[in-house]
PDB file of C-alpha atoms and ligand atoms in Angstrom:
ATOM      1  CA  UNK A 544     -14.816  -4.500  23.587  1.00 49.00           C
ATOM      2  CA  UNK A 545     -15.564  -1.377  25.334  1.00 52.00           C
ATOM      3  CA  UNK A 546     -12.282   1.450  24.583  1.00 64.00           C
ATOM      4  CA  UNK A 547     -12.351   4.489  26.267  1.00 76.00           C
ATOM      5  CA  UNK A 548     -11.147   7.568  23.575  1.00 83.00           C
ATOM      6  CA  UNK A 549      -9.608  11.130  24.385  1.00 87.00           C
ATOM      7  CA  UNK A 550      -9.604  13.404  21.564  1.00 90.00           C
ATOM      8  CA  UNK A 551      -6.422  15.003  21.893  1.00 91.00           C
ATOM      9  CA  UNK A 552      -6.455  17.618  19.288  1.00 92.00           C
ATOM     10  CA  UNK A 553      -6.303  18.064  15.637  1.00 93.00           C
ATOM     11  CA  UNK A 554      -4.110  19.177  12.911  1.00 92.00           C
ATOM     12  CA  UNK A 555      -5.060  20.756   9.528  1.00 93.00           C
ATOM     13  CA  UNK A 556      -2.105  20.405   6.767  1.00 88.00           C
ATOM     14  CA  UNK A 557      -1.837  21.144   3.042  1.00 81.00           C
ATOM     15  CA  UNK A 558       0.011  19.007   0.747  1.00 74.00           C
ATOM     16  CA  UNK A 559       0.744  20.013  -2.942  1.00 66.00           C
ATOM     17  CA  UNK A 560      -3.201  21.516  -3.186  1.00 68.00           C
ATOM     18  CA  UNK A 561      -4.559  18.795  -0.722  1.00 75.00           C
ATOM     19  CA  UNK A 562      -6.010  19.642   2.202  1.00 85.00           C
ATOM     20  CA  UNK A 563      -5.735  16.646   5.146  1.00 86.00           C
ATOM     21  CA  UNK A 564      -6.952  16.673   8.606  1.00 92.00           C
ATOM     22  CA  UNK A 565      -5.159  14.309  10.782  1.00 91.00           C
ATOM     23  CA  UNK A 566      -7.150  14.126  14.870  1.00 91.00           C
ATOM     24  CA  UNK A 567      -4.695  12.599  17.534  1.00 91.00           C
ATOM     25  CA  UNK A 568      -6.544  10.524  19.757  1.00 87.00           C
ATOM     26  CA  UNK A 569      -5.440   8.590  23.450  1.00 85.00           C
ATOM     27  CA  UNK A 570      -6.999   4.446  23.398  1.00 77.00           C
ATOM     28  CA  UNK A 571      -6.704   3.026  26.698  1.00 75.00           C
ATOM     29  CA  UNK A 572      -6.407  -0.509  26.237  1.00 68.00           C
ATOM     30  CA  UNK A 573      -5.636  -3.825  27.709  1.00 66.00           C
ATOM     31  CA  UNK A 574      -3.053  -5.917  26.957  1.00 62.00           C
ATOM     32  CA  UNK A 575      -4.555  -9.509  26.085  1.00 59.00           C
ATOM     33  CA  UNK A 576      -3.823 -11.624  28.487  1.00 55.00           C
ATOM     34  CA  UNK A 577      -3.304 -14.593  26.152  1.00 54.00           C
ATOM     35  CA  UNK A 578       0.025 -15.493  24.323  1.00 54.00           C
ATOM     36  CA  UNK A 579       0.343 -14.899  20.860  1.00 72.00           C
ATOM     37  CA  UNK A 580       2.480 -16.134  18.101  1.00 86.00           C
ATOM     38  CA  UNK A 581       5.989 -14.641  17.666  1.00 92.00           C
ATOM     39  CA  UNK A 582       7.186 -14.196  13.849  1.00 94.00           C
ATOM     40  CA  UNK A 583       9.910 -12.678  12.136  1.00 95.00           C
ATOM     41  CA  UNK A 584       9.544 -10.510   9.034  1.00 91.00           C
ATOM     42  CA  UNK A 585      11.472  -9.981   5.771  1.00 89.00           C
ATOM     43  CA  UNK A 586      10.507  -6.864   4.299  1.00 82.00           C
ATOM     44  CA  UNK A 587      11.730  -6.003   0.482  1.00 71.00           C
ATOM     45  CA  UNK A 588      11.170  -2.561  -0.008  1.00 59.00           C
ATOM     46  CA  UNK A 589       9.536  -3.332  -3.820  1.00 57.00           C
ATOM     47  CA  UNK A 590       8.243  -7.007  -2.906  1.00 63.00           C
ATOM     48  CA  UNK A 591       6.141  -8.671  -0.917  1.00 68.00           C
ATOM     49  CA  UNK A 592       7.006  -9.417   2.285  1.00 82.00           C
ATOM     50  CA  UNK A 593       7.514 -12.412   3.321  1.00 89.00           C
ATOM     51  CA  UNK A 594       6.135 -13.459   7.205  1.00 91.00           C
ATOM     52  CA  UNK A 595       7.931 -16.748   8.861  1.00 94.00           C
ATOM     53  CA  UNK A 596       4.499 -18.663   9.756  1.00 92.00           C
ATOM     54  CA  UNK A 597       5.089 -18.535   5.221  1.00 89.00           C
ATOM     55  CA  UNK A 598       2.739 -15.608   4.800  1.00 87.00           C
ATOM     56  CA  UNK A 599       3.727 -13.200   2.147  1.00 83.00           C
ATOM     57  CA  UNK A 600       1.811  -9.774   2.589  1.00 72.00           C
ATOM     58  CA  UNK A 601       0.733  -7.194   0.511  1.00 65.00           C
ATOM     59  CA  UNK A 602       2.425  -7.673  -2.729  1.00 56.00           C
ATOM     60  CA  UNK A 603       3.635  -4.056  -3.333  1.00 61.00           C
ATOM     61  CA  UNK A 604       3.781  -4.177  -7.262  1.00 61.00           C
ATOM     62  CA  UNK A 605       1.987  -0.966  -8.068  1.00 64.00           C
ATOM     63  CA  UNK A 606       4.010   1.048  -5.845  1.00 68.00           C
ATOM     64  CA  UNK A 607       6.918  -0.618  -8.169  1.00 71.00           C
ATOM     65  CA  UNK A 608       5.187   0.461 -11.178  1.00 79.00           C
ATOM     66  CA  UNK A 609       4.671   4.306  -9.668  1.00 81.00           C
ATOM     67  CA  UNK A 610       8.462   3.934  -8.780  1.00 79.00           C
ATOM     68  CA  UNK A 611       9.651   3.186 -12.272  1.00 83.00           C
ATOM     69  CA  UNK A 612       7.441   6.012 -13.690  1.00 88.00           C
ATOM     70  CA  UNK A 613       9.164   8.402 -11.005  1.00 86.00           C
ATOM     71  CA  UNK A 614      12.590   7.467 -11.950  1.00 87.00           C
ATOM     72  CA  UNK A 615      11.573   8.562 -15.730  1.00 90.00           C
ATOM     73  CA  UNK A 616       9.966  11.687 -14.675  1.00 89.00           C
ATOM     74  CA  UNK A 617      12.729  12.499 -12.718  1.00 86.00           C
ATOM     75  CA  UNK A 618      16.069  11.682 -15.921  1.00 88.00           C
ATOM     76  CA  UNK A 619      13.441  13.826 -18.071  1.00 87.00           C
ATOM     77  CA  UNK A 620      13.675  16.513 -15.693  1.00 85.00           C
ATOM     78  CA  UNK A 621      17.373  16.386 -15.232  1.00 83.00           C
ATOM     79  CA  UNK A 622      17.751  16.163 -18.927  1.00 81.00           C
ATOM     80  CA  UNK A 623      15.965  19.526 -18.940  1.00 76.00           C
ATOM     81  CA  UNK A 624      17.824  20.679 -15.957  1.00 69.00           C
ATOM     82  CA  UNK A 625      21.434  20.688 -18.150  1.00 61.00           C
ATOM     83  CA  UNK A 626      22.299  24.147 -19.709  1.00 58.00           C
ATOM     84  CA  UNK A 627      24.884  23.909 -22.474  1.00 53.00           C
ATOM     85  CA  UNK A 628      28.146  25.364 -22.676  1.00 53.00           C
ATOM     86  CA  UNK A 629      27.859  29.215 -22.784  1.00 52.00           C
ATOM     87  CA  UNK A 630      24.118  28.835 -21.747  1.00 57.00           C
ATOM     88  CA  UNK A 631      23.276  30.835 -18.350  1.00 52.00           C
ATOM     89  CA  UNK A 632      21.697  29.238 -15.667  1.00 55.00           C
ATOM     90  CA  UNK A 633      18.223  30.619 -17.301  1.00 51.00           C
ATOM     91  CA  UNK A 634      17.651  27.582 -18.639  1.00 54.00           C
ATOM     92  CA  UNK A 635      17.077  25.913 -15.681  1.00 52.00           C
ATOM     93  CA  UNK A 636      13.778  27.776 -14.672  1.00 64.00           C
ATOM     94  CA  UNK A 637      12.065  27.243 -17.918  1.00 77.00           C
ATOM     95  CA  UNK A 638       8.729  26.926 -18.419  1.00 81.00           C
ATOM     96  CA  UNK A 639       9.462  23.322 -20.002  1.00 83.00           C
ATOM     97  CA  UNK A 640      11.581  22.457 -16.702  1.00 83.00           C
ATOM     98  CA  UNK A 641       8.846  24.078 -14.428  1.00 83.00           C
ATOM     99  CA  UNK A 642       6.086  21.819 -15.711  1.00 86.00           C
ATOM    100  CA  UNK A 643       8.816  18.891 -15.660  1.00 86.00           C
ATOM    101  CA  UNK A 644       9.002  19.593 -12.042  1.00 86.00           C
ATOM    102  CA  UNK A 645       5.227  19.854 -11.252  1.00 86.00           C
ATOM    103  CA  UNK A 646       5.051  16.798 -12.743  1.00 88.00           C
ATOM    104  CA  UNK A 647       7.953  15.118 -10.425  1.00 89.00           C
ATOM    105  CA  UNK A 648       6.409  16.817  -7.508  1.00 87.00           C
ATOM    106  CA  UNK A 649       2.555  15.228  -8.316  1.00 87.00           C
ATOM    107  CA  UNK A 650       4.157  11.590  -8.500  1.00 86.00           C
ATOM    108  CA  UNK A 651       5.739  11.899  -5.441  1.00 83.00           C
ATOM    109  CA  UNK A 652       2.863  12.745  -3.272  1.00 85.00           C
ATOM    110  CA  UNK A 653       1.140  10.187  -5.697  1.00 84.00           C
ATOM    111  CA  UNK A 654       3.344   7.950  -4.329  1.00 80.00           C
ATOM    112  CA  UNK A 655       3.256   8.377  -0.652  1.00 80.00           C
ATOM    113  CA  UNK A 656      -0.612   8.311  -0.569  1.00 84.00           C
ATOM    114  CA  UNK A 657      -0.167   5.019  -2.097  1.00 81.00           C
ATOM    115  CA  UNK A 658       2.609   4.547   0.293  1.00 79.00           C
ATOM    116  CA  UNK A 659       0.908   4.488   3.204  1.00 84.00           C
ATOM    117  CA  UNK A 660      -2.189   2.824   1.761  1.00 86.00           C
ATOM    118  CA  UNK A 661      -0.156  -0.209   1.888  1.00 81.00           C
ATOM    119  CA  UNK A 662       2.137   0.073   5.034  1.00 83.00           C
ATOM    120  CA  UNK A 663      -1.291   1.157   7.037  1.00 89.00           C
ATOM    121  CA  UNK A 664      -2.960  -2.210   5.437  1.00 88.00           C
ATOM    122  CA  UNK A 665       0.532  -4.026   5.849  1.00 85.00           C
ATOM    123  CA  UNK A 666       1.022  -2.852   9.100  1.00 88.00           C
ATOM    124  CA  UNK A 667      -2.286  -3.287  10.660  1.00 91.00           C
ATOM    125  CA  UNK A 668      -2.630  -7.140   9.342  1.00 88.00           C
ATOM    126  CA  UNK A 669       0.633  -7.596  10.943  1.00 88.00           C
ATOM    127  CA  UNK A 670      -0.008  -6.476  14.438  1.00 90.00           C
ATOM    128  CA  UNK A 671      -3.487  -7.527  14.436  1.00 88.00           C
ATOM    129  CA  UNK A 672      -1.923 -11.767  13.934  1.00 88.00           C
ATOM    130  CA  UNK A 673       1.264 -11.741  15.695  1.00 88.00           C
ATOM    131  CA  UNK A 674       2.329 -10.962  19.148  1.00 88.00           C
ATOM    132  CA  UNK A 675       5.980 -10.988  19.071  1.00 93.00           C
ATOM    133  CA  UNK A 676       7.416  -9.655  15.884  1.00 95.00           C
ATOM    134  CA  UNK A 677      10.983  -9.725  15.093  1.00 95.00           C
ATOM    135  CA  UNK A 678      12.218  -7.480  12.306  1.00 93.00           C
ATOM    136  CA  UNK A 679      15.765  -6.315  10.379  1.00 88.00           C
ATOM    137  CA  UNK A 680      16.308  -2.179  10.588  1.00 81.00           C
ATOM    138  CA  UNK A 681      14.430  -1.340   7.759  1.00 69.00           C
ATOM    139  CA  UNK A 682      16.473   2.393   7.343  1.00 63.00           C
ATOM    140  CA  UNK A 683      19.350  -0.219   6.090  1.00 56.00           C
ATOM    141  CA  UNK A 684      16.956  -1.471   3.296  1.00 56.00           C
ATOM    142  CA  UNK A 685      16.798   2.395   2.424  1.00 50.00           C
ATOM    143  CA  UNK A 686      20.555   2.536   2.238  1.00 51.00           C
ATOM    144  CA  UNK A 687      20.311  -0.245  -0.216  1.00 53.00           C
ATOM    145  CA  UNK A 688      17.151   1.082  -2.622  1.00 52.00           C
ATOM    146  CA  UNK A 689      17.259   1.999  -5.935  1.00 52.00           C
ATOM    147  CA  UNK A 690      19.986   4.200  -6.445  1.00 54.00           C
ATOM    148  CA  UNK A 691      17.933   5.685  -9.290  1.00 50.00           C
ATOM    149  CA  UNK A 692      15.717   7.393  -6.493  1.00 50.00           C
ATOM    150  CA  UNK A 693      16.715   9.750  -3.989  1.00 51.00           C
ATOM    151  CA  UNK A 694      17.769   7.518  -1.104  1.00 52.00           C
ATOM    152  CA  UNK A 695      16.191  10.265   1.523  1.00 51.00           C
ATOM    153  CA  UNK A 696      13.011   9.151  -0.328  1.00 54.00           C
ATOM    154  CA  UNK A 697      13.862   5.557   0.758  1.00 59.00           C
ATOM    155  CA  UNK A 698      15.022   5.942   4.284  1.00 55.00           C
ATOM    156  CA  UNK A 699      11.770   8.682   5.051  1.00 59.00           C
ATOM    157  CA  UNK A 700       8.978   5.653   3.433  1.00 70.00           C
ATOM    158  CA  UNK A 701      11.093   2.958   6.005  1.00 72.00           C
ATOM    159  CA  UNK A 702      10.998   5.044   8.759  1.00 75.00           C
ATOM    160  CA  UNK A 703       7.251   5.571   8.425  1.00 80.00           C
ATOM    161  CA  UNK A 704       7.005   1.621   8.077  1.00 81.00           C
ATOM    162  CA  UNK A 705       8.917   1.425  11.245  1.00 83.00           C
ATOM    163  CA  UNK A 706       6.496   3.870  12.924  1.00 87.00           C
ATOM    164  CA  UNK A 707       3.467   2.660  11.547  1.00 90.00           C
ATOM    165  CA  UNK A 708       4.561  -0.673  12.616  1.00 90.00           C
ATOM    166  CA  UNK A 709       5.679   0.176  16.518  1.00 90.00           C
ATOM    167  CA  UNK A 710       2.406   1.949  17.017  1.00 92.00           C
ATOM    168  CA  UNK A 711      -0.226  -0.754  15.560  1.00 93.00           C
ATOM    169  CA  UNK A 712       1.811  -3.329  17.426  1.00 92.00           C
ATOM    170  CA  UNK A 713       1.710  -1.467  21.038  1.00 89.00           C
ATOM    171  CA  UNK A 714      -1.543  -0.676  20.441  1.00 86.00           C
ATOM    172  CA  UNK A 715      -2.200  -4.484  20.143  1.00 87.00           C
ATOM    173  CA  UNK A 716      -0.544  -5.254  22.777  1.00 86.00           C
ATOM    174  CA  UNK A 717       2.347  -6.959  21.327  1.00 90.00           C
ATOM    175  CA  UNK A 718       6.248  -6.771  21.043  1.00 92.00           C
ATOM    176  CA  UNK A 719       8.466  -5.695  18.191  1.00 94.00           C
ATOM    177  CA  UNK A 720      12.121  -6.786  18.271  1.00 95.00           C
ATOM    178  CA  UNK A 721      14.538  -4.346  15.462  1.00 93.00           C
ATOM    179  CA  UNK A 722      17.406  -6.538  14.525  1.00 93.00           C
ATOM    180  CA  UNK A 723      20.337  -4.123  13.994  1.00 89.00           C
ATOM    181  CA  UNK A 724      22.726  -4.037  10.843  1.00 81.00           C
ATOM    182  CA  UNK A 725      24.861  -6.239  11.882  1.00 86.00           C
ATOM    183  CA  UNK A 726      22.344  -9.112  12.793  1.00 92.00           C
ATOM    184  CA  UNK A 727      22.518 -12.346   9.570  1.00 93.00           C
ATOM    185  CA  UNK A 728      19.507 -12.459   8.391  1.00 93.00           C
ATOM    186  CA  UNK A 729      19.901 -13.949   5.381  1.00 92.00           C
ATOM    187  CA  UNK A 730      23.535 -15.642   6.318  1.00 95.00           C
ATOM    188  CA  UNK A 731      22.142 -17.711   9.047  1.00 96.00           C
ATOM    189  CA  UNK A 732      21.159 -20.874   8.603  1.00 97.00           C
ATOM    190  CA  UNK A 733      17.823 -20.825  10.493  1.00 97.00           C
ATOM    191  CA  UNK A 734      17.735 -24.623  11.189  1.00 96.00           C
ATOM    192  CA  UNK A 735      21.038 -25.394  12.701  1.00 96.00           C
ATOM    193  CA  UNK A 736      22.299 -21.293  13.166  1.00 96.00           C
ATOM    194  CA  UNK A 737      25.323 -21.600  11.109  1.00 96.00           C
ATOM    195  CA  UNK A 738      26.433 -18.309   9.323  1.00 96.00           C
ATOM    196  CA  UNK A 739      27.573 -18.528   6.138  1.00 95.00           C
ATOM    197  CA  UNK A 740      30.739 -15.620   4.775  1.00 93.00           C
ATOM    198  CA  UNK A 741      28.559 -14.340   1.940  1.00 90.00           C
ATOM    199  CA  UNK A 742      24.835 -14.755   0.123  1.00 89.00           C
ATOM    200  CA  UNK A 743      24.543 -12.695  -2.907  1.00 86.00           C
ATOM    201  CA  UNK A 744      21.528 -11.144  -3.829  1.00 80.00           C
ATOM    202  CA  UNK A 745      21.315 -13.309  -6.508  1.00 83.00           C
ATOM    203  CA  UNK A 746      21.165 -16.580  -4.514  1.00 89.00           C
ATOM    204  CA  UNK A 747      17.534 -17.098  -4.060  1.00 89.00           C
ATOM    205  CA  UNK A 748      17.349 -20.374  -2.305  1.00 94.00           C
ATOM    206  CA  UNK A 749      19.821 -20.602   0.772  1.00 96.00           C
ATOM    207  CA  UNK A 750      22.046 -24.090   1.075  1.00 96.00           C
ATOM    208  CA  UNK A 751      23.049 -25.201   4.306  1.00 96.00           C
ATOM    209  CA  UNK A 752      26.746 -26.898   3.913  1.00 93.00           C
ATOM    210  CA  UNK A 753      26.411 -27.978   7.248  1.00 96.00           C
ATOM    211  CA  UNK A 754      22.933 -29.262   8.379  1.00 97.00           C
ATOM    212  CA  UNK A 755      21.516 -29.604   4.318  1.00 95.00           C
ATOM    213  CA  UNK A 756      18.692 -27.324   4.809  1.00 96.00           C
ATOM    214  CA  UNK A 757      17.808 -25.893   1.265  1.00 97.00           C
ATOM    215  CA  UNK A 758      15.008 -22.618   1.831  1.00 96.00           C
ATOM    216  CA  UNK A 759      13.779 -19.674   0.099  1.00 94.00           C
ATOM    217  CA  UNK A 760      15.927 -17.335   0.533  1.00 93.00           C
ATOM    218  CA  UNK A 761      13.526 -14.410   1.928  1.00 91.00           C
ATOM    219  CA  UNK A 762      11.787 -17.407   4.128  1.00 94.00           C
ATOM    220  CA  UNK A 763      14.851 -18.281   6.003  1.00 96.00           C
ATOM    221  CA  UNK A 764      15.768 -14.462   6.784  1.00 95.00           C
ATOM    222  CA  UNK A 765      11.919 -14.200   8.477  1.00 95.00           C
ATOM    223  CA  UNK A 766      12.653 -17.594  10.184  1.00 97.00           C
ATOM    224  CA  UNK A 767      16.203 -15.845  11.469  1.00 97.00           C
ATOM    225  CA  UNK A 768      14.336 -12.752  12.594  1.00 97.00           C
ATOM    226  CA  UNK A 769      11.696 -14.783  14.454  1.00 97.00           C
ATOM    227  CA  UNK A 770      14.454 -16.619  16.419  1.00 97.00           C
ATOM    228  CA  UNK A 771      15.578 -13.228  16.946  1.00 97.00           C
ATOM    229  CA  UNK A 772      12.518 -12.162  18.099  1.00 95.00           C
ATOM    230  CA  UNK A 773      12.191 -14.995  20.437  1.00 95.00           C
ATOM    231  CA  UNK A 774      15.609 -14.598  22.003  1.00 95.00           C
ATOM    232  CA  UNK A 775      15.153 -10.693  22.792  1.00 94.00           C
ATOM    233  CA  UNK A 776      11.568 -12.074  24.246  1.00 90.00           C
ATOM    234  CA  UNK A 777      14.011 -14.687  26.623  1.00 89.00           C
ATOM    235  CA  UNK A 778      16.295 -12.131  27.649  1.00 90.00           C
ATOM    236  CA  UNK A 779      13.597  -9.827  28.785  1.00 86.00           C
ATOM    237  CA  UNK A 780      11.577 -11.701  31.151  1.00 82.00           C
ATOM    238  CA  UNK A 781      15.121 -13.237  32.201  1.00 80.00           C
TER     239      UNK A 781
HETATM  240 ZN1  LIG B 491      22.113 -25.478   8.685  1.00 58.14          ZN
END
């Protein structure tokens, strides 16, 4: 396939005693004429993702792992943060608490690097085998992270996702549906659309009263945000 590519410009940046050259380029590109499939997508923030054609991407355990580590790092360092009664607020810039924080600072750019490792390999499997994807707004599944770690920390690594995600998929020539907050992913029954009141975290298969369906839980969300996908698709070309 023969691309035409415009160097834009470049942009040197320095990152806790990294130094990272990033070089914005313009692709022109086709869109394929062919259809392609539409999917939805559950995304856990700590597990693998599950796709509704029953892929499940990228298992993100060593980012878990990294996480865990952080959230230690980080009580040590607020451990060493308190001053006792009578103390002065000396204590806080310690040499002890200084190398604390070096330490919390090294894991966190640890753990972006890794980070994007996997939402560039997630991202780019995604929109290089679907057309249509449908998707839940993932800055809610920030809202809902550990609340051991900073939820800013949460939202920012979604919100990449999210980017990642739109430009892969545009540049693929696809579409990419955001379901908002309010949409049932995982209270929809995604065989005969009835919504159920409530579905605890806990439940991991989802029971359809009505129709009998019994479904991974995570499954039936991605099923619910492909039919959401191909509904948005409907109302477009409408
Ligand atoms: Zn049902």
């Amino acid at each position: 396939m023969c691309e035409r590519v415009k160097i834009l410009g470049a942009t040197v940046s320095c990152e806790a005693g990294h130094w990272y050259v990033s070089i914005q380029v313009e692709i022109k590109k086709e869109r394929p004429a062919t259809p392609s499939p539409v999917v939805g997508v559950d995304v856990g923030l700590k597990q693998a993702a599950v796709v509704s054609d029953g892929r499940r991407l990228q298992n993100q355990r060593p980012l878990a792992l990294h996480l865990k580590k952080l959230g230690k790092l980080q009580r040590k360092l607020s451990k060493k943060q308190k001053t006792k009664a009578g103390e002065t607020k000396r204590t806080v810039f310690s040499n002890n608490y200084e190398k604390q924080r070096l330490k919390v600072a090294r894991k966190h750019q640890q753990i972006a690097n890794i980070r994007r490792d996997v939402q560039h390999k997630f991202t780019t499997e995604l929109a290089r085998t679907c057309g249509v994807i449908g998707i839940e707004d993932l800055h809610l599944l920030g809202m809902m992270a550990n609340r051991k770690l900073a939820r800013a920390v949460a939202d920012a690594a979604m919100g990449q996702f999210l980017q990642f995600l739109k430009t892969k998929v545009a540049y693929a020539g696809g579409d990419l549906f955001v379901a908002s907050r309010w949409f049932p992913s995982t209270k929809r029954c995604s065989c005969c659309g009835h919504i159920k009141k409530r579905m605890p975290l806990k439940h991991r298969t989802y029971q359809c009263l009505v129709c009998g369906l019994v479904i991974d839980r995570d499954l039936n969300a991605a099923l619910n945000l492909a039919w959401f996908a191909r509904e948005m698709l409907c109302q477009l070309r409408a």
